[in-house]
């Protein structure tokens, strides 16, 4: 008679806990024009100064691009709430390309390859040390 071995419990990844935010928190808003298209970036931070809410609004109401940017902002916010490191976010989205791209009116970030590239660079410059910005390709190494 063959006796089946008891099933081994599957390895379970520890649950990731969502960070709960205070009702009121500091934040910043910046307006930027990218290749002639206007955007507004909203960022709020937790009590430690880390970004926790990120949204980017496109000036063209009802457009596909606006909807995608809003969805990206919501997804990015959730990633930050669940502990995704900002450096990982910046590394994934800096220098990616699609329209609109071009010159900006932000002297710290004069050219971007898309609005998400701008957002990644903006977050890095606001929240990461200069040497990390240089390592991620956000600023020139000699500027660090």
PDB file of C-alpha atoms in Angstrom:
ATOM      1  CA  UNK A   1       0.000   0.000   0.000  1.00  0.00           C
ATOM      2  CA  UNK A   2       1.346   3.415  -0.975  1.00  0.00           C
ATOM      3  CA  UNK A   3       0.810   6.164   1.530  1.00  0.00           C
ATOM      4  CA  UNK A   4       0.855   9.698   0.177  1.00  0.00           C
ATOM      5  CA  UNK A   5       3.077  12.150   1.959  1.00  0.00           C
ATOM      6  CA  UNK A   6       1.251  15.012   3.605  1.00  0.00           C
ATOM      7  CA  UNK A   7       1.238  18.153   1.505  1.00  0.00           C
ATOM      8  CA  UNK A   8       3.993  20.556   2.391  1.00  0.00           C
ATOM      9  CA  UNK A   9       2.867  24.070   3.097  1.00  0.00           C
ATOM     10  CA  UNK A  10       3.778  26.413   0.288  1.00  0.00           C
ATOM     11  CA  UNK A  11       6.255  29.112   1.112  1.00  0.00           C
ATOM     12  CA  UNK A  12       4.311  32.268   1.778  1.00  0.00           C
ATOM     13  CA  UNK A  13       5.696  35.707   1.122  1.00  0.00           C
ATOM     14  CA  UNK A  14       5.189  37.954   4.128  1.00  0.00           C
ATOM     15  CA  UNK A  15       2.309  40.326   3.648  1.00  0.00           C
ATOM     16  CA  UNK A  16       3.289  43.793   2.604  1.00  0.00           C
ATOM     17  CA  UNK A  17       1.551  46.394   4.688  1.00  0.00           C
ATOM     18  CA  UNK A  18       0.186  49.549   3.136  1.00  0.00           C
ATOM     19  CA  UNK A  19       1.423  52.730   4.764  1.00  0.00           C
ATOM     20  CA  UNK A  20      -1.432  54.763   6.204  1.00  0.00           C
ATOM     21  CA  UNK A  21      -0.947  58.468   5.734  1.00  0.00           C
ATOM     22  CA  UNK A  22      -1.826  61.339   7.996  1.00  0.00           C
ATOM     23  CA  UNK A  23      -4.896  63.267   6.881  1.00  0.00           C
ATOM     24  CA  UNK A  24      -2.864  66.457   6.495  1.00  0.00           C
ATOM     25  CA  UNK A  25       0.644  66.334   5.028  1.00  0.00           C
ATOM     26  CA  UNK A  26       3.087  68.730   3.394  1.00  0.00           C
ATOM     27  CA  UNK A  27       3.266  68.877  -0.364  1.00  0.00           C
ATOM     28  CA  UNK A  28       4.329  70.751  -3.440  1.00  0.00           C
ATOM     29  CA  UNK A  29       2.896  71.624  -6.811  1.00  0.00           C
ATOM     30  CA  UNK A  30       4.832  72.565  -9.906  1.00  0.00           C
ATOM     31  CA  UNK A  31       3.732  73.515 -13.408  1.00  0.00           C
ATOM     32  CA  UNK A  32       5.851  72.588 -16.401  1.00  0.00           C
ATOM     33  CA  UNK A  33       5.553  72.870 -20.154  1.00  0.00           C
ATOM     34  CA  UNK A  34       7.000  69.919 -22.094  1.00  0.00           C
ATOM     35  CA  UNK A  35       7.342  70.457 -25.810  1.00  0.00           C
ATOM     36  CA  UNK A  36       4.595  73.090 -25.633  1.00  0.00           C
ATOM     37  CA  UNK A  37       2.135  70.957 -23.631  1.00  0.00           C
ATOM     38  CA  UNK A  38       1.318  72.014 -20.066  1.00  0.00           C
ATOM     39  CA  UNK A  39       1.415  69.661 -17.090  1.00  0.00           C
ATOM     40  CA  UNK A  40       0.989  70.055 -13.342  1.00  0.00           C
ATOM     41  CA  UNK A  41       2.785  67.790 -10.858  1.00  0.00           C
ATOM     42  CA  UNK A  42       1.437  67.343  -7.323  1.00  0.00           C
ATOM     43  CA  UNK A  43       3.545  65.586  -4.672  1.00  0.00           C
ATOM     44  CA  UNK A  44       2.866  65.173  -0.969  1.00  0.00           C
ATOM     45  CA  UNK A  45       5.325  63.806   1.575  1.00  0.00           C
ATOM     46  CA  UNK A  46       5.099  61.872   4.826  1.00  0.00           C
ATOM     47  CA  UNK A  47       6.471  63.094   8.136  1.00  0.00           C
ATOM     48  CA  UNK A  48       9.937  61.790   7.175  1.00  0.00           C
ATOM     49  CA  UNK A  49       9.959  63.849   3.982  1.00  0.00           C
ATOM     50  CA  UNK A  50       9.499  60.891   1.600  1.00  0.00           C
ATOM     51  CA  UNK A  51       7.069  61.263  -1.311  1.00  0.00           C
ATOM     52  CA  UNK A  52       3.851  59.332  -0.748  1.00  0.00           C
ATOM     53  CA  UNK A  53       1.299  60.850  -3.148  1.00  0.00           C
ATOM     54  CA  UNK A  54       2.243  61.665  -6.733  1.00  0.00           C
ATOM     55  CA  UNK A  55      -0.073  62.932  -9.441  1.00  0.00           C
ATOM     56  CA  UNK A  56       0.537  64.473 -12.838  1.00  0.00           C
ATOM     57  CA  UNK A  57      -2.200  66.339 -14.662  1.00  0.00           C
ATOM     58  CA  UNK A  58      -2.240  66.980 -18.401  1.00  0.00           C
ATOM     59  CA  UNK A  59      -3.754  70.186 -19.759  1.00  0.00           C
ATOM     60  CA  UNK A  60      -5.788  68.387 -22.437  1.00  0.00           C
ATOM     61  CA  UNK A  61      -9.001  67.317 -20.717  1.00  0.00           C
ATOM     62  CA  UNK A  62     -10.546  64.083 -21.903  1.00  0.00           C
ATOM     63  CA  UNK A  63      -7.476  62.948 -23.801  1.00  0.00           C
ATOM     64  CA  UNK A  64      -6.062  59.433 -23.751  1.00  0.00           C
ATOM     65  CA  UNK A  65      -2.731  60.808 -22.562  1.00  0.00           C
ATOM     66  CA  UNK A  66      -4.328  62.591 -19.628  1.00  0.00           C
ATOM     67  CA  UNK A  67      -6.107  59.408 -18.545  1.00  0.00           C
ATOM     68  CA  UNK A  68      -2.939  57.352 -18.797  1.00  0.00           C
ATOM     69  CA  UNK A  69      -0.929  59.905 -16.805  1.00  0.00           C
ATOM     70  CA  UNK A  70      -3.584  60.019 -14.085  1.00  0.00           C
ATOM     71  CA  UNK A  71      -3.613  56.212 -13.921  1.00  0.00           C
ATOM     72  CA  UNK A  72       0.185  56.188 -13.747  1.00  0.00           C
ATOM     73  CA  UNK A  73       0.091  58.658 -10.859  1.00  0.00           C
ATOM     74  CA  UNK A  74      -2.391  56.482  -8.962  1.00  0.00           C
ATOM     75  CA  UNK A  75      -0.264  53.387  -9.538  1.00  0.00           C
ATOM     76  CA  UNK A  76       2.887  55.226  -8.501  1.00  0.00           C
ATOM     77  CA  UNK A  77       1.163  56.450  -5.332  1.00  0.00           C
ATOM     78  CA  UNK A  78       0.119  52.898  -4.447  1.00  0.00           C
ATOM     79  CA  UNK A  79       3.666  51.631  -5.086  1.00  0.00           C
ATOM     80  CA  UNK A  80       5.015  54.259  -2.685  1.00  0.00           C
ATOM     81  CA  UNK A  81       2.344  53.389  -0.079  1.00  0.00           C
ATOM     82  CA  UNK A  82       3.454  49.760  -0.220  1.00  0.00           C
ATOM     83  CA  UNK A  83       7.128  50.651   0.190  1.00  0.00           C
ATOM     84  CA  UNK A  84       8.605  50.614  -3.316  1.00  0.00           C
ATOM     85  CA  UNK A  85      11.870  52.588  -3.078  1.00  0.00           C
ATOM     86  CA  UNK A  86      11.913  55.895  -4.941  1.00  0.00           C
ATOM     87  CA  UNK A  87      15.302  55.008  -6.461  1.00  0.00           C
ATOM     88  CA  UNK A  88      13.728  51.947  -8.100  1.00  0.00           C
ATOM     89  CA  UNK A  89      10.930  54.065  -9.536  1.00  0.00           C
ATOM     90  CA  UNK A  90      13.369  56.652 -10.902  1.00  0.00           C
ATOM     91  CA  UNK A  91      15.626  53.963 -12.411  1.00  0.00           C
ATOM     92  CA  UNK A  92      12.666  52.384 -14.229  1.00  0.00           C
ATOM     93  CA  UNK A  93      11.187  55.549 -15.714  1.00  0.00           C
ATOM     94  CA  UNK A  94      14.025  57.958 -16.466  1.00  0.00           C
ATOM     95  CA  UNK A  95      14.876  58.223 -20.204  1.00  0.00           C
ATOM     96  CA  UNK A  96      11.826  56.317 -21.462  1.00  0.00           C
ATOM     97  CA  UNK A  97      10.299  57.739 -24.639  1.00  0.00           C
ATOM     98  CA  UNK A  98       6.949  58.726 -26.133  1.00  0.00           C
ATOM     99  CA  UNK A  99       5.214  61.970 -27.061  1.00  0.00           C
ATOM    100  CA  UNK A 100       5.158  64.678 -25.977  1.00  0.00           C
ATOM    101  CA  UNK A 101       8.858  65.098 -25.526  1.00  0.00           C
ATOM    102  CA  UNK A 102      11.130  68.066 -25.799  1.00  0.00           C
ATOM    103  CA  UNK A 103      12.342  71.169 -24.074  1.00  0.00           C
ATOM    104  CA  UNK A 104      10.780  72.215 -20.790  1.00  0.00           C
ATOM    105  CA  UNK A 105      10.515  75.532 -19.012  1.00  0.00           C
ATOM    106  CA  UNK A 106      12.129  73.981 -15.894  1.00  0.00           C
ATOM    107  CA  UNK A 107      15.740  75.145 -15.644  1.00  0.00           C
ATOM    108  CA  UNK A 108      16.680  72.115 -13.495  1.00  0.00           C
ATOM    109  CA  UNK A 109      15.312  69.677 -16.090  1.00  0.00           C
ATOM    110  CA  UNK A 110      15.699  71.367 -19.483  1.00  0.00           C
ATOM    111  CA  UNK A 111      14.864  68.397 -21.756  1.00  0.00           C
ATOM    112  CA  UNK A 112      12.814  65.242 -21.231  1.00  0.00           C
ATOM    113  CA  UNK A 113      11.844  62.281 -23.357  1.00  0.00           C
ATOM    114  CA  UNK A 114       8.263  62.125 -21.995  1.00  0.00           C
ATOM    115  CA  UNK A 115       6.148  63.391 -19.094  1.00  0.00           C
ATOM    116  CA  UNK A 116       6.975  60.309 -17.001  1.00  0.00           C
ATOM    117  CA  UNK A 117      10.686  60.986 -17.581  1.00  0.00           C
ATOM    118  CA  UNK A 118      10.083  64.495 -16.223  1.00  0.00           C
ATOM    119  CA  UNK A 119       8.222  63.127 -13.210  1.00  0.00           C
ATOM    120  CA  UNK A 120      11.017  60.647 -12.407  1.00  0.00           C
ATOM    121  CA  UNK A 121      13.676  63.374 -12.697  1.00  0.00           C
ATOM    122  CA  UNK A 122      11.617  65.834 -10.633  1.00  0.00           C
ATOM    123  CA  UNK A 123      11.115  63.296  -7.833  1.00  0.00           C
ATOM    124  CA  UNK A 124      14.798  62.381  -7.837  1.00  0.00           C
ATOM    125  CA  UNK A 125      15.938  66.007  -7.650  1.00  0.00           C
ATOM    126  CA  UNK A 126      13.468  66.812  -4.872  1.00  0.00           C
ATOM    127  CA  UNK A 127      13.854  63.706  -2.716  1.00  0.00           C
ATOM    128  CA  UNK A 128      17.162  61.931  -3.407  1.00  0.00           C
ATOM    129  CA  UNK A 129      20.735  62.955  -2.547  1.00  0.00           C
ATOM    130  CA  UNK A 130      22.720  64.484  -5.427  1.00  0.00           C
ATOM    131  CA  UNK A 131      25.124  61.529  -5.644  1.00  0.00           C
ATOM    132  CA  UNK A 132      22.151  59.151  -6.136  1.00  0.00           C
ATOM    133  CA  UNK A 133      20.742  61.451  -8.832  1.00  0.00           C
ATOM    134  CA  UNK A 134      24.094  61.247 -10.622  1.00  0.00           C
ATOM    135  CA  UNK A 135      24.226  57.453 -10.277  1.00  0.00           C
ATOM    136  CA  UNK A 136      20.731  57.168 -11.756  1.00  0.00           C
ATOM    137  CA  UNK A 137      21.617  59.432 -14.704  1.00  0.00           C
ATOM    138  CA  UNK A 138      19.325  62.252 -13.640  1.00  0.00           C
ATOM    139  CA  UNK A 139      22.170  64.784 -13.462  1.00  0.00           C
ATOM    140  CA  UNK A 140      25.683  64.810 -14.858  1.00  0.00           C
ATOM    141  CA  UNK A 141      28.253  63.061 -12.656  1.00  0.00           C
ATOM    142  CA  UNK A 142      30.318  66.254 -12.322  1.00  0.00           C
ATOM    143  CA  UNK A 143      27.233  68.124 -11.047  1.00  0.00           C
ATOM    144  CA  UNK A 144      26.908  65.794  -8.065  1.00  0.00           C
TER     145      UNK A 144
END
